[in-house]
Coordinates of N, CA and C in Angstrom, one line a residue:
X8 N 2.5 9.7 -18.9 CA 1.3 10.0 -17.2 C 2.0 8.8 -16.3
X9 N 2.8 8.9 -15.2 CA 2.8 8.1 -14.5 C 1.5 7.1 -14.1
X10 N 2.1 6.0 -13.4 CA 0.9 5.3 -13.3 C 1.7 4.6 -12.0
X11 N 0.3 4.0 -10.8 CA 0.9 4.7 -9.7 C 0.5 3.3 -8.6
X12 N 0.6 2.9 -8.0 CA 0.3 1.2 -7.6 C 0.6 1.4 -6.2
X13 N -0.3 1.5 -5.0 CA -0.4 1.4 -3.1 C 0.0 -0.1 -3.3
X14 N 0.3 -0.1 -2.3 CA 0.6 -1.2 -1.2 C 1.3 -0.7 0.5
X15 N 1.0 -1.9 1.6 CA 1.1 -1.9 3.0 C -0.2 -1.7 3.3
X16 N -1.6 -0.8 3.1 CA -2.4 -0.8 3.8 C -2.9 -2.1 4.6
X17 N -3.5 -2.2 5.5 CA -3.8 -3.0 6.6 C -4.5 -3.1 8.0
X18 N -4.9 -3.5 8.8 CA -5.5 -3.8 10.3 C -4.6 -4.1 11.3
X19 N -5.0 -2.4 12.2 CA -3.9 -2.1 12.9 C -4.4 -1.7 14.3
X20 N -3.7 -2.0 15.2 CA -4.9 -1.5 17.0 C -4.0 -0.3 17.0
X21 N -5.6 1.2 17.7 CA -5.3 2.1 18.1 C -4.0 2.6 18.2
X22 N -3.3 3.0 17.8 CA -1.3 3.5 18.9 C -0.4 2.6 17.4
X23 N -1.1 2.0 16.7 CA 0.4 1.4 15.8 C 0.6 1.7 14.3
X24 N 1.4 1.8 13.7 CA 2.2 1.8 12.8 C 1.6 1.0 11.5
X25 N 1.4 1.8 10.7 CA 1.9 1.4 9.2 C 2.6 2.4 8.1
X26 N 3.3 1.7 7.3 CA 3.9 2.1 6.3 C 3.1 1.9 4.7
X27 N 2.7 2.6 4.1 CA 2.3 2.8 3.0 C 3.4 3.0 1.8
X28 N 3.7 2.1 0.8 CA 4.5 2.7 -0.3 C 3.5 3.0 -1.8
X29 N 3.6 3.8 -2.7 CA 3.5 3.9 -4.2 C 4.7 3.5 -4.6
X30 N 4.0 2.6 -5.5 CA 5.6 2.2 -7.1 C 4.9 3.2 -8.0
X31 N 5.7 3.7 -8.6 CA 5.7 4.9 -9.7 C 6.2 3.8 -10.4
X32 N 5.8 3.5 -12.0 CA 6.4 3.8 -13.3 C 5.5 4.7 -14.8
X33 N 6.7 4.7 -15.5 CA 6.3 5.3 -16.7 C 7.4 6.5 -16.5
X34 N 6.7 7.6 -17.4 CA 8.2 8.4 -17.3 C 7.9 10.0 -16.2
X35 N 8.9 9.5 -15.0 CA 9.2 10.1 -14.1 C 9.7 12.3 -14.4
X36 N 10.2 12.3 -15.7 CA 10.3 13.5 -15.5 C 9.3 14.0 -15.2
X37 N 8.7 14.4 -15.5 CA 7.4 14.9 -15.5 C 6.4 15.2 -14.1
X38 N 7.4 14.4 -13.2 CA 6.7 13.9 -11.9 C 7.2 15.3 -11.1
X39 N 6.4 16.3 -10.6 CA 6.5 17.4 -10.1 C 6.4 17.0 -7.9
X40 N 5.1 17.1 -8.1 CA 4.2 16.7 -6.4 C 3.9 15.6 -6.5
X41 N 4.1 14.5 -5.2 CA 3.6 13.0 -5.1 C 3.0 13.5 -3.2
X42 N 1.4 12.5 -3.8 CA 0.9 13.5 -2.6 C 0.1 12.0 -2.1
X43 N -0.3 12.1 -0.6 CA -1.2 10.8 -0.2 C -2.6 11.5 0.1
X44 N -3.8 11.2 -0.3 CA -5.0 11.9 0.4 C -5.6 10.5 0.8
X45 N -6.9 10.4 1.5 CA -7.4 9.5 2.5 C -9.1 9.9 1.9
X46 N -10.0 8.8 1.9 CA -11.4 9.1 1.9 C -12.1 8.2 3.3
X47 N -12.6 8.3 3.7 CA -14.0 7.5 4.9 C -14.5 7.4 4.0
X48 N -15.4 6.5 4.4 CA -16.8 6.1 4.1 C -17.9 7.3 4.9
X49 N -18.7 7.8 3.5 CA -19.2 8.7 4.0 C -18.5 10.6 3.7
X50 N -17.6 10.2 3.9 CA -16.6 11.3 3.8 C -16.2 11.8 2.6
X51 N -15.5 13.5 2.3 CA -15.3 14.1 1.3 C -13.6 13.5 1.4
X52 N -12.9 13.3 -0.4 CA -11.6 13.0 0.1 C -10.6 14.1 0.7
X53 N -9.8 13.4 2.2 CA -9.2 14.3 2.2 C -7.7 14.5 2.1
X54 N -6.5 15.7 2.0 CA -5.7 15.6 1.8 C -4.8 15.5 2.9
X55 N -3.6 14.6 2.4 CA -3.1 14.1 3.9 C -2.0 14.9 4.2
X56 N -0.7 14.5 2.9 CA 0.8 14.7 3.0 C 0.8 15.0 1.0
X57 N 1.7 15.7 0.6 CA 2.6 15.9 -0.2 C 3.9 16.2 -0.3
X58 N 4.9 16.1 -1.1 CA 6.2 16.7 -1.1 C 6.5 16.9 -2.6
X59 N 7.4 17.9 -2.7 CA 8.1 17.9 -3.9 C 9.3 16.9 -4.0
X60 N 9.2 16.6 -6.0 CA 9.7 15.7 -6.7 C 11.4 16.0 -5.5
X61 N 12.0 17.0 -5.4 CA 13.6 17.1 -4.6 C 13.3 16.7 -3.4
X62 N 12.0 16.1 -2.9 CA 12.0 16.8 -1.2 C 12.2 17.5 -0.2
X63 N 12.1 18.2 -0.5 CA 12.8 20.0 0.0 C 11.2 20.4 0.4
X64 N 10.7 19.9 0.0 CA 9.1 20.6 0.5 C 8.1 19.5 1.0
X65 N 7.8 19.8 2.3 CA 6.6 19.3 2.5 C 5.3 19.9 3.1
X66 N 4.2 19.1 3.1 CA 2.8 19.6 3.3 C 2.2 18.6 4.4
X67 N 1.4 18.7 5.3 CA 0.8 17.3 5.9 C -0.6 18.5 6.3
X68 N -1.6 17.7 5.9 CA -2.5 18.6 6.9 C -2.6 18.8 8.5
X69 N -3.1 19.2 9.0 CA -3.0 19.5 10.6 C -3.7 18.4 11.1
X70 N -4.5 17.3 10.8 CA -5.0 16.1 11.6 C -3.8 14.9 11.8
X71 N -2.6 14.7 10.7 CA -1.8 14.3 10.7 C -0.4 14.8 11.2
X72 N -0.4 16.0 11.7 CA 1.1 16.9 12.0 C 1.6 16.1 13.1
X73 N 3.2 15.7 12.8 CA 3.6 14.9 13.7 C 3.5 13.7 14.0
X74 N 2.0 12.7 13.4 CA 2.0 11.8 13.4 C 2.3 10.8 12.0
X75 N 2.6 11.5 10.6 CA 2.9 11.3 9.5 C 3.9 11.5 8.7
X76 N 4.5 10.8 8.1 CA 5.9 11.3 7.5 C 6.0 10.9 6.3
X77 N 6.2 11.6 5.0 CA 5.7 11.6 3.8 C 7.7 11.2 3.3
X78 N 7.8 10.9 2.5 CA 9.6 10.7 2.2 C 8.9 9.9 0.4
X79 N 10.5 10.4 0.0 CA 10.3 9.4 -1.0 C 12.1 8.7 -2.1
X80 N 11.5 7.7 -2.8 CA 12.9 7.6 -2.9 C 13.6 8.5 -4.1
X81 N 15.6 8.6 -3.9 CA 16.0 9.6 -4.6 C 15.9 9.3 -6.4
X82 N 15.1 7.5 -7.1 CA 15.4 7.7 -7.9 C 13.8 7.6 -8.5
X83 N 12.4 8.2 -7.5 CA 11.4 8.5 -7.6 C 10.3 7.2 -8.6
X84 N 11.3 6.4 -7.7 CA 10.3 5.0 -8.6 C 9.3 4.4 -7.3
X85 N 9.6 5.1 -6.2 CA 8.4 5.4 -4.8 C 7.9 5.9 -4.4
X86 N 7.1 6.7 -3.5 CA 7.3 7.3 -2.3 C 6.5 6.4 -0.9
X87 N 6.6 7.0 0.4 CA 5.8 6.3 0.9 C 4.8 7.1 2.1
X88 N 4.1 6.8 3.0 CA 3.6 7.4 3.7 C 3.8 6.3 5.8
X89 N 5.0 7.0 6.3 CA 4.7 6.2 7.4 C 3.6 6.9 8.6
X90 N 2.8 6.0 8.9 CA 2.0 6.2 9.9 C 2.1 6.0 11.3
X91 N 2.9 6.8 12.5 CA 2.1 6.2 13.7 C 1.2 7.1 14.6
X92 N 1.5 6.8 15.8 CA 0.3 7.1 16.7 C -1.4 7.0 15.5
X93 N -1.6 6.1 15.1 CA -2.8 5.8 14.4 C -3.8 5.4 15.3
X94 N -5.1 6.3 15.1 CA -6.4 6.5 15.0 C -7.4 5.8 15.2
X95 N -8.7 5.4 15.4 CA -9.8 4.8 14.5 C -10.3 5.7 14.0
X96 N -10.0 8.1 14.3 CA -10.4 8.3 13.2 C -9.4 8.4 11.5
X97 N -8.2 7.7 11.3 CA -7.9 7.4 10.5 C -7.8 6.6 9.6
X98 N -9.0 5.9 9.9 CA -9.9 4.8 9.0 C -10.0 5.3 7.9
X99 N -9.9 5.0 6.3 CA -10.2 4.8 5.4 C -9.2 4.7 4.2
X100 N -10.0 5.0 2.9 CA -9.0 3.8 2.4 C -8.2 5.1 1.9
X101 N -6.5 5.1 1.7 CA -5.7 6.1 1.4 C -5.4 5.4 -0.5
X102 N -4.9 6.9 -0.9 CA -4.6 6.8 -2.5 C -3.2 7.5 -1.9
X103 N -2.4 6.6 -3.3 CA -1.2 8.1 -3.9 C -1.9 8.9 -5.0
X104 N -1.6 10.0 -5.5 CA -1.6 11.0 -6.8 C 0.2 11.3 -6.7
X105 N -0.6 11.9 -8.4 CA 1.1 12.9 -8.5 C 0.2 13.4 -9.5
X106 N 1.2 15.0 -9.2 CA 1.0 15.7 -10.2 C 1.9 16.3 -11.2
X107 N 2.0 16.3 -12.7 CA 3.1 16.5 -13.5 C 3.1 18.1 -13.9
X108 N 4.7 17.9 -13.8 CA 4.5 19.8 -14.4 C 5.7 20.0 -14.9
X109 N 6.3 20.4 -16.2 CA 7.3 20.8 -17.0 C 8.5 21.1 -16.1
X110 N 9.7 20.5 -15.4 CA 10.7 20.5 -15.1 C 11.3 22.1 -14.3
X111 N 10.6 23.0 -14.6 CA 10.7 24.2 -14.2 C 9.8 25.2 -14.4
X112 N 7.8 24.4 -13.8 CA 7.6 25.0 -13.5 C 7.6 26.2 -12.3
X113 N 8.3 25.8 -10.5 CA 8.1 26.6 -9.7 C 8.0 26.6 -8.9
X114 N 6.5 26.5 -9.1 CA 5.4 26.1 -8.2 C 5.4 25.1 -6.9
X115 N 4.8 26.2 -6.0 CA 4.8 24.9 -4.5 C 3.6 23.5 -4.8
X116 N 3.9 23.3 -3.9 CA 2.8 21.5 -3.9 C 2.0 21.8 -2.7
X117 N 0.7 21.7 -3.0 CA -0.9 21.8 -2.5 C -1.3 20.3 -3.1
X118 N -2.1 20.2 -1.6 CA -2.9 19.3 -1.6 C -4.5 19.6 -2.0
X119 N -4.7 20.3 -3.2 CA -5.8 20.4 -3.7 C -5.8 19.2 -5.1
X120 N -7.0 18.3 -4.7 CA -7.1 17.1 -5.6 C -6.9 17.5 -7.0
X121 N -7.8 17.9 -7.2 CA -7.6 18.2 -9.2 C -6.3 18.9 -9.3
X122 N -5.8 19.1 -8.6 CA -3.8 19.0 -8.9 C -3.1 17.9 -9.9
X123 N -3.9 17.1 -9.3 CA -3.6 15.6 -9.5 C -4.0 14.8 -10.1
X124 N -3.6 14.1 -11.6 CA -3.9 13.9 -12.5 C -3.9 12.4 -11.9
X125 N -3.2 11.6 -12.1 CA -2.4 10.5 -11.9 C -2.9 9.9 -10.2
X126 N -3.6 8.9 -10.7 CA -4.4 8.0 -9.3 C -3.7 6.8 -9.1
X127 N -3.5 6.4 -7.7 CA -3.3 4.7 -7.3 C -5.0 4.2 -7.9
X128 N -4.9 3.2 -7.3 CA -6.4 1.9 -6.9 C -6.5 2.3 -5.4
X129 N -5.7 2.3 -4.0 CA -5.9 2.8 -3.5 C -5.8 1.9 -2.6
X130 N -5.5 1.8 -0.9 CA -5.4 0.7 -0.4 C -5.6 1.1 1.2
X131 N -6.7 0.6 2.2 CA -7.4 0.0 2.8 C -6.6 0.5 4.2
X132 N -7.0 1.2 4.9 CA -6.6 1.5 6.3 C -7.8 1.2 7.3
X133 N -7.1 0.4 8.2 CA -8.0 0.2 9.1 C -8.1 0.6 10.7
X134 N -7.6 1.0 11.4 CA -7.3 1.1 12.7 C -8.6 0.9 13.8
X135 N -8.3 -0.3 15.0 CA -9.7 -0.7 16.0 C -9.3 0.1 17.2
X136 N -10.3 0.0 18.2 CA -10.1 0.5 19.8 C -9.7 -0.3 20.3

């Protein structure tokens, strides 16, 4: 199982940008999907974006399409979430997560939190109006 550590959170004004990173350690051979989730106070955890290990499949929640971009390093030691045009509604704790599967699994990546067994500790993003 891989271990994940987020970085890059902080406070920004509305319209600003932040880039979150998730450092990956451990055996990355079974790393299949990498994702970002977020949870605002009093709300359920929401899937934000996911990417396949080879980078060919990206999926975004409707609320962030066109503003957020997920990417991963070729060596799979890190993946990132670039967030542009931030609004106060994006304020939340952001978590990175990893789904591990056999390399020949062949399935798609989805934003179902139950699919992801490895989680980071979270990084706070606060957007002020």
